[in-house]
Backbone as a ProteinNet text record, in pm:
[ID]
protein_1_A
[PRIMARY]
XXXXXXXXXXXXXXXXXXXXXXXXXXXXXXXXXXXXXXXXXXXXXXXXXXXXXXXXXXXXXXXXXX
[TERTIARY]
11061.9	10963.5	10839.9	10727.3	10601	10502.5	10393.1	10289.2	10242.8	10233.1	10189.3	10303.1	10426.9	10542.2	10576.4	10617.2	10672.3	10819.9	10865.2	11004.7	11054.5	11183.7	11248.9	11341.8	11351.3	11446.3	11584.2	11682.5	11815.5	11875.1	11859.9	11914.2	11844.6	11714	11643.2	11701.2	11727.8	11785.4	11921.5	12000.4	12133	12121.6	12009.3	11985.6	11910.7	11883	11816.4	11664.9	11605.5	11459.7	11416.2	11318.1	11281.8	11136.2	11077	10937.8	10932.7	10861.5	10851.6	10751.7	10765.4	10670.4	10603.9	10495.1	10418.7	10427.5	10471.8	10474.8	10330.7	10290.2	10152.6	10142.8	10258.6	10258.6	10399.5	10409.6	10537.8	10536.4	10647.4	10656.7	10748.7	10783.9	10871	11016.6	11095.5	11239.7	11272.8	11211	11243.8	11217	11113.3	11073.2	10949.8	10937.5	10822.9	10769.1	10637.1	10573.4	10550.3	10600	10596.2	10521.8	10429.9	10360.1	10427.1	10482.5	10539.2	10441.8	10404.2	10303.6	10343.5	10472.7	10517.3	10534.6	10488.1	10499.3	10362	10346.3	10216.4	10206.3	10303	10302.8	10367.6	10335.5	10397.8	10532.4	10625.2	10758.5	10786.5	10864.3	10906.6	11053.3	11084.5	11221.5	11253.4	11382.2	11424.4	11434.1	11425.1	11432.6	11565.9	11671.6	11803.7	11807.3	11713.1	11706.9	11632.9	11570.6	11481.6	11533.1	11488.4	11522.1	11402.9	11393.7	11293.8	11358.3	11486.8	11562.5	11639.3	11572.3	11638.1	11753.4	11753.8	11861	11997.1	11997.6	12123.7	12195.1	12122.4	12178.9	12194.4	12175.2	12186.4	12325.2	12429	12565.5	12600.2	12518.6	12547.2	12471.5	12406.4	12327	12420.3	12417.4	12505.4	12467.4	12340.4	12296.5	12318.7	12304.8	12324.2	12469.8	12561.2	12703.5	12754.2	12675.1	12721.2	12708
7887.1	7991.5	7954.5	8001.5	7971.1	8086.5	8080.8	8184	8194.6	8317.6	8342.2	8368.1	8344.4	8367.7	8516.1	8561.2	8695.5	8690.5	8789.2	8794.7	8938.7	8953.1	9083.9	9084.1	9198	9211.4	9238.7	9162.7	9171.8	9311.2	9371.5	9506	9609.3	9592.9	9683.5	9673.6	9552.9	9533.7	9600.8	9591	9653.7	9805.7	9859.2	10003.6	10049.5	9957	9992.6	9992.4	9944.4	9935	9797.7	9794.9	9666.1	9628	9675.2	9642.3	9507.5	9410.4	9280.5	9285.6	9189	9173	9036.8	9022.5	8898	8838.3	8714.1	8647.3	8619.3	8676.2	8657	8564	8535.3	8443.6	8392	8264.2	8205.3	8186.5	8226.1	8215	8103.4	8108.4	8010.3	8040	7938.5	7951.6	8034.4	8003.5	8066.9	8216.7	8261.9	8401.3	8413	8526.7	8549.4	8689.9	8703.1	8834.2	8866.8	8983.9	9020.6	9152.3	9156.5	9279	9336.9	9456.8	9529.9	9641.5	9649.9	9745.7	9890.9	9919.1	10058	10100.1	10017.8	10049.1	10041.4	10106.9	10111.1	10010.3	9919.8	9821	9692.6	9583.5	9455.3	9447.1	9375.9	9362.2	9216.8	9196.4	9063.5	9047	8939.5	8914	8766.6	8738.6	8599.1	8566.1	8442.2	8396.7	8436.9	8446.1	8484.4	8627.8	8711.7	8851.3	8866.1	8758.3	8764.6	8677.3	8709.8	8627.4	8621.4	8513	8500	8523.8	8553.9	8570.2	8702.7	8813.5	8944.7	8962.6	8891.4	8905.8	8866	8784	8742.6	8859.3	8967.6	9080.1	9205.2	9194.7	9311.2	9373.6	9295.1	9346.8	9414.5	9394.1	9451.5	9582	9633.3	9755.4	9873.8	9922.1	10031.7	10161.2	10196.6	10322.1	10323.7	10211.3	10204.9	10221.5	10204.2	10216.2	10359	10444.1	10582.5	10668.7
9218.6	9236	9156.4	9207.9	9141.7	9160.4	9087	9096.3	9241.7	9290.2	9427.1	9524.7	9483.1	9570.5	9577.1	9695.6	9710.9	9676.6	9597.5	9555.5	9561.5	9563.8	9559.1	9440.1	9373.2	9262.9	9324.2	9285.5	9345.7	9328.6	9212.6	9191.8	9280.2	9304	9395.5	9535.9	9580.7	9714.2	9724.5	9620.7	9620	9624.3	9573.1	9573.6	9698.1	9790.4	9915.1	9908.9	9800.3	9788.3	9837.2	9926.9	9988	9964.7	9856.1	9826.2	9754.4	9811.9	9744.4	9630	9541.6	9432.4	9442.7	9372	9370.3	9230.8	9221.9	9090.9	9050.2	8936.3	8890.5	8770.1	8708.1	8594.6	8571.8	8542.2	8505.1	8354.3	8292.5	8148.2	8105.7	7982.3	7919.8	7955.8	7978.7	8002.1	8126.5	8237.7	8366	8370.7	8305.2	8311.9	8400	8465.9	8553.4	8531.7	8542.4	8544.1	8690.2	8733	8874.2	8890.9	8988.7	9026	9148.8	9135.9	9248.1	9284.8	9411.7	9456.4	9442	9430.6	9417.7	9271.7	9177.5	9035.1	8970.2	8858.1	8790.7	8677.4	8667.8	8560.4	8611	8546.2	8579.1	8508.9	8568.8	8511.4	8476.8	8370.9	8329.4	8366.8	8436.9	8480.4	8465.6	8453	8462.8	8611.2	8642.5	8781.2	8844.5	8763.9	8815.8	8868	8826	8871.4	9004.2	9051.6	9167.2	9281.2	9402.3	9517.9	9612.9	9685	9791.2	9927.1	9928.8	10052.3	10050.1	10078.2	10069.7	10167.7	10278.2	10376.9	10319.2	10216.5	10154.7	10087.2	10060.1	9986.1	10071.3	10202.7	10290.5	10284.6	10275.7	10272.6	10140.6	10038.2	9907.1	9884.5	9987.4	9975.3	9948.8	9824.1	9783	9854.2	9857.6	9916.7	10067.1	10131.3	10274.7	10316.3	10222.8	10254.8	10240.4	10176.7	10152.2	10274.1
[MASK]
++++++++++++++++++++++++++++++++++++++++++++++++++++++++++++++++++

């Protein structure tokens, strides 16, 4: 992943939220600053918390199973 990539937070996908974020800065040790349009602040995440392929997590949607 690199600056300018669209990403989804894996936990958001599991909760049924499908708003992508934009990586605006890459930090030290696989950390990224991500801007999500539905939030009023930037978030810091490790790369392991993010995905560029939301379809991989469709089956794990907790809210969609209820």
